[in-house]
Amino acid sequence: MEVSPVDTRLRGILRPRVAWILPVLYLLVGGALIGAVGTAPVDRGAADQLPDGYDSTQVVRLLEDFPSGDGQVAVVLFSADEAIDAAGRASLGQVFERAAGDTAVAALQPAQDGTALVGIVSMESTDAAVLADDVEALRKALRTGLPDGVRAQVTGPAAIQGDLAQVFDGADVTLLAVTASVVALLLIITYRSPFLWLVPLSVVGIADRLAAVAATHGLTALGVAFDQSTTGILSVLVFGAGTDYALLLISRYRDELHGTASRPEAMVRAWRRTAEAVAASATTVVVALLALLLSAFPTTRGLGLACAIGVVVAALAVLVVLPLALVAFPRGIFWPRRPVVGQAPASEGRSVWRRVGDVVARRPLGAAAAAVVLLALLAGGILGIRSGLSEADQFIDTPESIAAAARLAESFPAGSTDPAVVLTRGDVAAVVAAAESAPGVDTVRPAGEHDGLTRLDVVLDHAPGTPQAREDVRSLRAALADLPATLVGGTDAQDVDSDAATRDDRALVLPLILVVVLLALGLLLRSVVAPVVLVLTVVATYLAALGAGWVLSSSVFGFDRLDVGVPLQAFLFLVALGVDYNIFLVARAAEEAERYGAREGMLRALGSTGGVITSAGVLLAAVFAVLGVLPLVVLAQLGIVICVGVLLDTLVVRTVLVPAIALRLGDRFWWPRRPGL
């Protein structure tokens, strides 16, 4: 048998005496780089989370030119159980003046029922982390010298943004610790070895931190926006994908150790037979993630680019560093399941997955029908989805800004904490009259003028962040539609525009991701039928996961609505990552089919990859479930849907549906290839 120059070079690099050098340098240099450079700080502008080209985004940018318009406002609320007398109001006025100083926009206004007073404070910054500190300082100042029985709270857009940033304070460390712990536990269970798990965990753990450094600094240098959730999702993805790739390589390496006493030779064989599948999988995921660059949302574009960088780093670490690290250790690292030369590997025995395959092979049509019915039943949950989280429902634990907004709504018009903003260059009187005539509008008041632009604050009838408030915005826009040079913005208008942009993103990005995955599978498998089947099964998995995830979110976890961004992000991760397992299975089936034919090739592939793919799927599902440690509903919902989807893909689609279809189609599954000939 002719030995290729690449194999010869690999054997030289993988000699145990020198194999340890690169992994040690990787750990030392990588650790030093992570410690010295660290991740870049989040530097997000006010419009970075808003879709490009929409009215509410234009309003945010125009307001930056207004005096004090580059910041946001905080609403100060003093409240009591009973009416506050004149002396109390005077005392609270002094407290407010001392705490707010020059940043006070207006004096305290009492409620009609006398139990509350409200004031407006302008904040200088739009940076979420700075807002969190400024709002906390304001809260402490307001609580100094309060009369007995009076509570001081801060709400409004600035306070909500500050509380949102506070949610992420220290969250990256918590998420990393929990993710690493989950991965370590599952690796120990998978390998049943007290030593082996440390090798992939160390390699992937360093890759995770290197990816965070590279992604955040890269995005900052390119001027691409990202937010606090980007690094959390990036970490989960790198750990999940990187560990999946590691499991595949280690499983093949252990099998090859049964056939040769040479560790370098075993690794060359394992690497040659897994590198193509890992590279194809990583390339598919990266290109699918880059499809997010077409999103209307700057931070979504940042998420796609950051995660693409992360997958590249993870794949390189597994394909370059991990093989050397494994070869540097004797085969005793697999203890107590040390591979013995001449002993048949577990993958060639009658594994439970081979037995499952034999059952499917007896009645492939019935097995496929049963799997399809199960997925269809789960997908039925989509019919009950209610989308659009209210502002108050974003947090798992209710922060002060949300509690204060609820209390303020008891004594003031519900929309007074965060009015809609109208900017106009037209006839102000006509704009005011039209706005006041719109259903859902409580009051309209002038709020400043700059460079020919007049600002009007419009208090709506309903609480900010609710579906009713968004309907009020639509009515306001309809009333102003015929007036020239007039824009409607504010938080609820941003929600309306974000909903519309998300729908547009789904219509553009989802088909593009499917085309990318289809082309990648076609190039890998050199087939037409197999890629189409695999893409259809992945879409079915996504629909089932979305339906089942919604049922779990609403019935078990009590989330009233689904965030509008979850379907797109869940689709991206489930299609891009879910196809991994199909690539691992079908690539092995294609290899085996060349020797044993289509039917036996699929059954042998299922038997040999079943254990490692199931382990990888359970691990990836657990890793995405870790997103639930962050106290934001949107991330918890995303974790639930992806967790369910990965488990379905691993246990139903890859185990039953794909083998059943492949067995039913036989050689036609590989058309135009002719395996085994």
XYZ file of C-alpha atoms in Angstrom:
677
model
C 0.000 0.000 0.000
C 1.443 3.379 -1.024
C 2.091 5.781 1.858
C 1.187 9.388 1.136
C 3.647 12.218 1.945
C 1.016 13.732 4.239
C 0.822 10.535 6.305
C 4.612 10.392 6.540
C 4.736 13.993 7.726
C 1.982 13.351 10.261
C 3.794 10.343 11.682
C 6.908 12.471 12.175
C 4.982 15.221 13.941
C 3.091 12.723 16.100
C 6.168 11.029 17.563
C 5.600 10.853 21.351
C 9.001 12.429 22.061
C 8.000 15.673 20.308
C 4.197 15.512 20.299
C 3.943 17.170 23.725
C 5.686 20.391 22.621
C 2.796 22.069 20.780
C 0.120 21.236 23.410
C 2.345 22.644 26.169
C 3.005 25.792 24.141
C -0.719 26.008 23.409
C -1.536 25.921 27.115
C 1.233 28.332 28.154
C 0.985 30.859 25.327
C -2.797 30.614 25.151
C -3.139 31.107 28.896
C -0.728 34.050 28.860
C -2.534 35.672 25.939
C -5.899 35.251 27.613
C -4.590 36.752 30.856
C -2.694 39.611 29.233
C -5.215 40.678 26.609
C -8.595 39.532 27.901
C -11.845 40.114 26.089
C -12.686 43.517 24.663
C -15.306 45.479 26.622
C -18.797 45.878 25.235
C -19.034 49.293 23.574
C -22.564 49.377 22.273
C -24.266 52.431 20.848
C -27.898 53.292 21.492
C -28.990 52.052 18.054
C -26.848 48.909 17.863
C -29.649 46.586 18.956
C -32.157 48.206 16.618
C -32.757 47.241 12.977
C -31.187 49.413 10.311
C -33.472 51.566 8.190
C -36.514 51.749 10.487
C -38.175 54.900 11.872
C -37.422 54.157 15.521
C -33.728 53.678 14.728
C -33.634 57.008 12.889
C -35.247 58.666 15.914
C -32.535 57.318 18.226
C -29.799 58.650 15.950
C -31.472 62.049 15.531
C -31.929 62.400 19.291
C -28.162 62.099 19.743
C -27.884 65.669 18.386
C -30.416 67.078 20.853
C -29.137 68.768 24.027
C -28.620 65.850 26.462
C -30.131 63.685 23.752
C -27.273 61.240 23.588
C -28.307 59.652 26.869
C -31.494 58.084 28.215
C -33.923 59.157 30.887
C -34.601 57.592 34.251
C -37.936 57.981 36.001
C -37.785 58.567 39.754
C -40.806 57.357 41.713
C -41.593 58.192 45.325
C -44.565 56.211 46.617
C -46.398 55.481 49.843
C -49.409 53.460 50.925
C -51.277 56.632 51.898
C -51.409 60.176 50.548
C -48.193 62.147 51.050
C -48.835 65.475 52.814
C -47.395 68.872 51.868
C -44.464 68.570 54.272
C -43.629 65.165 52.847
C -43.769 66.479 49.283
C -41.452 69.350 50.188
C -39.006 66.964 51.843
C -39.063 64.650 48.825
C -38.452 67.631 46.550
C -35.244 68.329 48.462
C -34.200 64.668 48.261
C -34.838 64.648 44.522
C -32.990 67.925 43.934
C -29.984 66.734 45.944
C -29.829 63.343 44.194
C -30.565 64.482 40.641
C -28.846 67.871 40.636
C -28.426 69.361 37.177
C -29.613 66.150 35.527
C -33.228 66.723 36.598
C -35.372 67.349 33.527
C -38.508 68.420 35.412
C -39.628 68.978 38.990
C -41.564 66.309 40.869
C -45.154 65.863 39.735
C -47.719 64.471 42.213
C -50.277 61.827 41.297
C -53.974 62.624 41.554
C -54.392 60.093 44.351
C -51.588 61.767 46.326
C -49.719 58.517 47.016
C -46.883 59.056 44.536
C -44.617 61.657 42.983
C -42.608 61.254 39.796
C -39.572 63.054 38.404
C -37.444 62.705 35.278
C -33.640 62.517 35.280
C -31.453 62.650 32.173
C -28.535 60.205 32.062
C -25.420 61.194 30.144
C -24.393 57.811 28.749
C -25.978 55.193 26.517
C -23.462 52.503 27.512
C -25.283 49.778 29.436
C -22.504 49.173 31.981
C -22.164 52.900 32.713
C -25.944 53.213 33.004
C -25.991 50.377 35.539
C -23.491 52.225 37.744
C -25.203 55.610 37.314
C -28.658 54.221 38.085
C -27.358 52.405 41.158
C -25.709 55.626 42.386
C -28.971 57.518 41.831
C -30.915 54.888 43.774
C -28.544 55.124 46.746
C -28.727 58.922 46.749
C -32.537 58.910 46.627
C -32.803 56.629 49.655
C -30.854 59.002 51.870
C -33.099 61.177 54.043
C -36.418 59.675 52.966
C -39.461 60.408 55.172
C -40.885 57.408 57.010
C -43.235 55.242 54.958
C -42.020 56.511 51.574
C -40.241 54.312 49.032
C -37.842 55.626 46.371
C -37.464 53.643 43.152
C -35.997 54.279 39.710
C -37.529 53.016 36.475
C -37.705 54.189 32.870
C -35.531 53.265 29.863
C -32.194 54.036 31.551
C -33.039 51.983 34.642
C -34.269 49.032 32.583
C -31.076 49.087 30.499
C -29.032 49.346 33.684
C -30.833 46.411 35.293
C -30.344 44.406 32.111
C -26.601 45.088 32.263
C -26.602 44.160 35.950
C -27.999 40.750 35.015
C -24.789 40.064 33.081
C -22.476 41.306 35.832
C -20.316 38.267 36.572
C -22.543 36.113 34.360
C -19.705 35.152 32.005
C -17.738 33.641 34.883
C -20.797 31.780 36.157
C -21.675 30.526 32.680
C -18.102 29.392 32.005
C -17.862 27.577 35.340
C -21.192 25.789 34.925
C -20.486 24.919 31.279
C -17.041 23.515 32.074
C -18.470 21.521 34.991
C -21.236 20.032 32.846
C -18.776 19.128 30.085
C -16.345 17.583 32.582
C -19.079 15.489 34.196
C -20.396 14.205 30.877
C -16.891 13.429 29.609
C -16.199 11.394 32.747
C -19.452 9.484 32.240
C -18.706 8.969 28.540
C -15.134 7.734 28.904
C -15.422 6.208 32.375
C -11.801 7.218 32.868
C -10.388 9.384 35.668
C -7.757 10.882 33.345
C -8.839 11.023 29.706
C -11.481 13.723 30.135
C -8.850 16.249 31.221
C -7.218 16.272 27.778
C -10.184 17.361 25.605
C -11.523 19.631 28.350
C -8.197 21.487 28.593
C -7.875 21.853 24.828
C -11.466 23.023 24.328
C -11.402 25.223 27.450
C -8.381 27.171 26.195
C -10.001 27.346 22.741
C -13.100 28.864 24.323
C -11.156 31.680 25.958
C -9.009 32.258 22.845
C -12.191 32.456 20.776
C -13.652 35.047 23.155
C -10.484 37.160 22.939
C -10.237 36.859 19.146
C -13.938 37.466 18.534
C -14.432 40.479 20.806
C -11.237 42.230 19.694
C -11.912 41.343 16.070
C -15.439 42.736 16.206
C -14.211 45.886 17.942
C -11.507 46.418 15.303
C -14.032 45.922 12.493
C -16.586 48.212 14.139
C -19.160 45.412 14.401
C -21.516 45.758 17.366
C -22.002 43.054 19.980
C -23.705 42.901 23.361
C -23.345 41.145 26.709
C -25.078 37.971 25.545
C -22.664 37.453 22.638
C -19.797 36.077 24.717
C -22.150 33.789 26.647
C -23.626 32.200 23.528
C -20.138 32.046 21.983
C -18.790 30.154 25.004
C -21.615 27.626 24.941
C -21.148 27.074 21.203
C -17.366 26.608 21.397
C -17.637 24.162 24.291
C -20.447 22.250 22.605
C -19.036 22.058 19.082
C -15.422 21.632 20.198
C -16.263 18.777 22.541
C -18.372 17.104 19.839
C -15.427 17.160 17.447
C -13.139 15.869 20.198
C -15.471 12.974 20.981
C -15.479 11.919 17.340
C -11.681 12.008 17.048
C -11.051 10.231 20.358
C -13.570 7.498 19.546
C -11.878 6.785 16.210
C -8.413 6.952 17.807
C -9.379 4.393 20.425
C -10.724 2.072 17.710
C -7.492 2.376 15.743
C -5.375 1.590 18.830
C -6.851 -1.916 18.714
C -5.217 -2.429 15.333
C -1.668 -1.194 15.929
C 0.848 -0.854 18.747
C 1.998 2.502 17.355
C 0.157 5.484 18.791
C 1.289 7.807 15.957
C 0.081 5.283 13.369
C -3.277 4.937 15.141
C -3.679 8.713 15.269
C -2.773 9.123 11.592
C -5.503 6.647 10.664
C -8.018 8.241 13.048
C -7.206 11.775 11.953
C -7.408 10.909 8.268
C -10.849 9.362 8.734
C -12.329 12.094 10.931
C -10.703 15.293 9.667
C -12.901 15.484 6.565
C -16.114 15.078 8.569
C -15.015 17.590 11.219
C -13.853 20.081 8.596
C -17.090 19.685 6.628
C -19.168 20.078 9.763
C -17.239 23.131 10.954
C -17.353 24.725 7.506
C -21.104 24.187 7.312
C -21.620 25.754 10.725
C -19.338 28.700 9.956
C -20.980 29.534 6.629
C -24.435 29.196 8.194
C -23.401 31.543 11.011
C -22.060 34.045 8.505
C -25.547 34.177 6.986
C -26.428 36.285 10.030
C -24.339 39.079 8.511
C -27.414 39.761 6.364
C -29.517 40.512 9.451
C -30.953 43.988 9.918
C -29.750 43.996 13.547
C -26.135 45.094 14.181
C -25.773 42.925 17.305
C -27.141 39.883 15.456
C -24.503 40.420 12.791
C -21.944 40.595 15.583
C -23.231 37.344 17.088
C -22.928 35.534 13.759
C -19.369 36.718 13.134
C -18.258 36.030 16.721
C -19.662 32.502 16.697
C -18.104 31.799 13.292
C -14.713 32.775 14.708
C -15.389 30.544 17.709
C -16.173 27.466 15.608
C -13.009 27.967 13.535
C -10.901 28.200 16.704
C -12.591 25.108 18.188
C -12.101 23.028 15.028
C -8.437 24.030 14.702
C -7.790 23.199 18.349
C -9.330 19.744 17.969
C -7.687 18.924 14.634
C -4.237 20.338 15.447
C -3.620 20.376 19.206
C -5.758 17.490 20.472
C -4.120 14.755 18.313
C -0.688 15.743 19.598
C -1.908 15.907 23.184
C -3.448 12.436 22.963
C -0.376 10.837 21.377
C 1.871 12.385 24.034
C 0.189 10.151 26.634
C 0.491 6.349 26.725
C -2.605 4.301 25.966
C -3.015 3.885 29.715
C -4.773 7.258 29.694
C -7.856 5.289 28.610
C -7.709 3.240 31.837
C -9.690 1.287 32.912
C -10.857 0.693 29.305
C -7.350 0.538 27.885
C -7.393 -0.497 24.188
C -5.523 -3.771 23.568
C -3.913 -4.585 20.221
C -5.716 -7.429 18.488
C -8.867 -7.060 20.544
C -11.940 -6.088 18.522
C -13.059 -2.522 19.261
C -16.472 -2.032 20.805
C -17.708 -0.399 17.597
C -17.346 -3.697 15.719
C -19.341 -5.685 18.244
C -23.095 -6.033 18.542
C -23.576 -2.661 20.177
C -26.985 -1.469 21.285
C -26.989 0.917 18.308
C -26.334 -1.907 15.862
C -29.234 -3.791 17.410
C -31.423 -0.705 16.996
C -30.316 -0.556 13.369
C -31.239 -4.202 12.831
C -34.738 -3.512 14.208
C -35.109 -0.498 11.902
C -33.807 -2.542 8.952
C -36.552 -5.134 9.378
C -39.308 -2.534 8.877
C -37.717 0.701 7.650
C -40.970 2.174 6.344
C -42.751 1.621 9.659
C -39.812 3.037 11.634
C -39.672 6.128 9.436
C -43.439 6.625 9.732
C -43.309 6.354 13.532
C -40.493 8.916 13.731
C -42.326 11.313 11.404
C -45.554 11.017 13.422
C -43.663 11.779 16.648
C -41.987 14.835 15.132
C -45.304 16.028 13.669
C -47.066 15.728 17.024
C -44.342 17.731 18.738
C -44.375 20.325 15.958
C -48.080 20.822 16.639
C -47.083 22.950 19.618
C -46.153 25.707 17.158
C -49.854 26.399 16.643
C -50.142 27.672 20.201
C -47.122 29.995 20.181
C -47.718 33.524 21.453
C -44.746 35.681 20.487
C -43.532 39.036 21.770
C -42.244 39.244 25.340
C -43.352 42.317 27.237
C -40.714 44.485 28.886
C -41.717 43.154 32.293
C -41.395 39.547 31.149
C -37.785 39.773 29.945
C -36.381 39.015 33.382
C -36.720 35.750 35.293
C -36.323 37.673 38.571
C -38.175 41.008 38.661
C -35.715 43.929 39.024
C -36.541 47.261 40.633
C -37.138 49.033 37.323
C -39.957 46.633 36.406
C -41.512 46.641 39.889
C -41.387 50.441 39.955
C -43.059 50.676 36.540
C -45.910 48.502 37.800
C -46.330 50.708 40.892
C -46.171 53.887 38.818
C -48.977 52.600 36.578
C -51.241 52.440 39.646
C -51.072 56.220 40.161
C -50.152 57.661 36.755
C -51.068 56.911 33.125
C -49.557 53.525 32.309
C -47.389 54.876 29.493
C -45.895 57.782 31.405
C -42.691 55.930 32.364
C -41.599 55.606 28.746
C -43.566 57.768 26.299
C -43.412 57.419 22.550
C -41.237 60.022 20.833
C -42.362 61.948 17.755
C -39.834 63.986 15.770
C -41.122 66.351 13.103
C -39.939 69.116 10.812
C -43.503 69.897 9.812
C -46.372 71.889 11.307
C -46.132 71.135 15.036
C -49.743 72.094 15.743
C -50.992 69.741 13.027
C -48.808 66.921 14.347
C -50.058 67.463 17.908
C -53.683 67.481 16.765
C -53.241 64.321 14.714
C -51.436 62.545 17.552
C -54.100 63.479 20.102
C -56.778 62.064 17.806
C -55.092 58.650 17.618
C -56.625 55.791 19.639
C -54.475 54.805 22.596
C -52.919 58.258 23.138
C -53.276 59.841 26.594
C -51.351 63.116 26.323
C -48.986 64.887 23.913
C -46.434 67.402 25.176
C -43.574 69.324 23.486
C -40.153 68.194 24.741
C -37.625 70.364 22.913
C -36.426 71.607 19.545
C -33.088 71.368 17.750
C -31.955 72.252 14.251
C -35.482 72.472 12.884
C -36.615 69.239 14.545
C -39.333 69.351 17.189
C -39.639 66.575 19.735
C -43.009 65.560 21.143
C -43.420 63.056 23.976
C -46.610 61.025 23.583
C -47.909 59.206 26.661
C -49.809 56.076 25.645
C -52.728 54.462 27.424
C -51.007 51.151 28.026
C -47.892 50.087 29.928
C -44.634 50.127 27.956
C -43.457 46.852 26.488
C -46.908 45.282 26.232
C -48.731 44.131 23.081
C -51.365 46.794 23.766
C -48.721 49.543 23.796
C -47.368 48.298 20.479
C -50.886 48.510 19.059
C -51.080 52.099 20.369
C -47.888 52.888 18.420
C -49.366 51.453 15.234
C -52.442 53.649 15.705
C -50.238 56.697 16.311
C -48.224 56.022 13.174
C -51.398 55.586 11.141
C -52.681 58.949 12.400
C -49.409 60.674 11.429
C -48.864 58.814 8.151
C -50.003 61.689 5.916
C -47.870 64.326 7.659
C -44.467 64.996 6.044
C -41.075 64.610 7.780
C -42.555 62.990 10.884
C -41.111 59.936 12.641
C -42.395 57.901 15.583
C -39.852 56.327 17.927
C -39.471 55.272 21.534
C -39.249 51.862 23.154
C -42.597 50.523 21.947
C -41.961 51.767 18.413
C -38.616 49.986 18.575
C -40.449 46.792 19.538
C -42.818 47.172 16.577
C -39.934 47.751 14.171
C -37.893 44.909 15.674
C -40.804 42.516 15.157
C -41.047 43.543 11.498
C -37.279 43.292 10.978
C -37.184 39.866 12.630
C -39.830 38.602 10.213
C -37.783 39.967 7.311
C -34.641 38.323 8.715
C -36.394 34.969 8.927
C -37.624 35.252 5.344
C -34.091 36.003 4.113
C -31.735 34.099 6.419
C -33.605 30.811 6.919
C -33.700 29.786 3.229
C -30.088 30.905 2.819
C -28.940 28.674 5.695
C -30.748 25.696 4.160
C -29.106 26.303 0.779
C -25.681 26.574 2.428
C -26.156 23.330 4.344
C -27.494 21.563 1.242
C -24.481 22.598 -0.835
C -22.020 21.625 1.904
C -23.574 18.175 2.234
C -23.596 17.736 -1.521
C -19.881 18.495 -1.749
C -19.040 16.203 1.167
C -21.181 13.236 0.124
C -20.975 13.753 -3.655
C -24.643 12.880 -3.739
C -27.927 14.592 -4.581
C -30.533 12.520 -2.755
C -28.772 12.128 0.609
C -28.276 15.896 1.199
C -31.938 16.621 0.414
C -33.077 13.900 2.832
C -30.755 15.147 5.576
C -31.839 18.778 5.212
C -35.515 17.804 5.324
C -34.949 15.770 8.500
C -33.124 18.674 10.133
C -35.998 21.047 9.292
C -38.456 18.533 10.754
C -36.335 18.391 13.907
C -36.383 22.182 14.176
C -40.167 22.391 13.851
C -40.637 19.652 16.447
C -38.160 21.323 18.808
C -39.836 24.713 18.446
C -43.257 23.229 19.174
C -42.093 21.103 22.103
C -39.889 23.925 23.396
C -42.841 26.303 23.457
C -44.988 23.791 25.336
C -42.223 23.352 27.927
C -41.622 27.104 28.163
C -45.264 27.945 28.719
C -46.536 24.925 30.658
C -43.525 23.975 32.783
C -41.535 27.184 33.156
C -44.484 29.576 33.041
C -43.220 31.896 30.294
C -46.261 33.629 28.853
C -44.778 34.502 25.462
C -41.903 33.497 23.188
C -39.301 36.115 22.354
C -39.467 37.027 18.656
C -35.744 36.376 18.172
C -35.784 32.784 19.449
C -37.117 31.049 16.284
C -34.358 32.474 14.063
C -31.472 31.797 16.455
C -32.803 28.348 17.344
C -33.128 27.536 13.636
C -29.559 28.609 13.009
C -28.053 26.524 15.797
C -30.254 23.473 15.283
C -29.733 23.309 11.531
C -26.025 24.111 11.656
C -25.216 21.920 14.665
C -27.882 19.278 14.137
C -26.495 18.485 10.726
C -23.195 17.639 12.473
C -24.529 14.316 13.659
C -25.925 13.477 10.253
C -22.550 14.326 8.714
C -20.768 12.096 11.227
C -23.195 9.223 10.585
C -23.525 9.502 6.821
C -19.830 10.176 6.201
C -19.048 6.959 8.091
C -21.837 5.168 6.195
C -20.357 6.299 2.878
C -16.964 4.974 3.964
C -18.402 1.622 5.058
C -20.629 1.373 1.968
C -17.571 1.359 -0.271
C -16.596 -1.966 1.339
C -19.882 -3.553 2.404
C -22.615 -2.002 0.248
C -25.306 0.557 1.081
C -27.382 -1.519 3.520
C -24.600 -3.042 5.599
C -22.622 0.194 5.395
C -25.423 2.156 7.054
C -25.903 -0.476 9.775
C -22.178 -0.645 10.519
C -21.998 3.157 10.612
C -24.911 3.307 13.040
C -23.301 0.697 15.260
C -19.869 2.325 15.257
C -20.934 5.967 15.642
C -24.041 5.496 17.789
C -22.289 5.716 21.137
C -20.112 8.711 20.372
C -22.868 10.653 18.587
C -25.315 10.023 21.416
C -22.711 11.155 23.945
C -22.014 14.245 21.852
C -25.718 15.024 21.507
C -26.450 14.678 25.205
C -23.411 16.821 25.972
C -24.415 19.535 23.494
C -27.991 19.543 24.792
C -26.752 19.893 28.367
C -24.378 22.696 27.395
C -27.141 24.736 25.753
C -29.410 24.074 28.722
C -26.753 25.889 30.771
C -27.976 29.143 29.175
C -30.733 28.902 31.774
C -28.289 30.051 34.472
C -28.515 33.542 32.972
C -31.597 35.254 34.416
C -33.033 36.339 31.075
C -36.111 34.670 29.650
C -34.940 34.887 26.016
C -31.754 32.921 26.744
C -33.639 30.359 28.814
C -36.124 29.877 25.955
C -33.318 29.568 23.419
C -31.606 26.972 25.600
C -34.826 24.971 25.982
C -35.565 24.834 22.242
C -31.994 23.911 21.276
C -31.730 21.329 24.069
C -34.944 19.617 22.921
C -33.889 19.818 19.279
C -30.458 18.294 19.823
C -31.936 15.419 21.835
C -34.532 14.752 19.121
C -31.867 14.891 16.446
C -29.618 12.514 18.374
C -32.143 9.991 19.638
C -34.847 9.997 16.951
C -33.610 11.466 13.681
C -30.057 10.126 13.596
C -30.949 6.813 15.254
C -34.215 5.954 13.495
C -35.374 8.316 10.763
C -32.212 8.774 8.683
C -31.201 5.071 8.797
C -34.772 4.040 7.967
C -34.927 6.299 4.907
C -31.446 5.261 3.792
C -32.268 1.567 4.182
C -35.562 1.988 2.347
C -33.912 3.803 -0.570
C -30.858 1.554 -0.696
C -28.347 2.585 -3.379
C -30.712 5.358 -4.497
C -29.895 7.209 -1.255
C -26.374 7.793 -2.596
C -27.345 8.703 -6.182
C -25.491 9.483 -8.385
C -22.757 7.671 -6.438
C -22.685 3.886 -6.543
C -21.245 2.722 -3.213
C -19.584 -0.649 -3.061
C -18.857 -0.704 -6.789
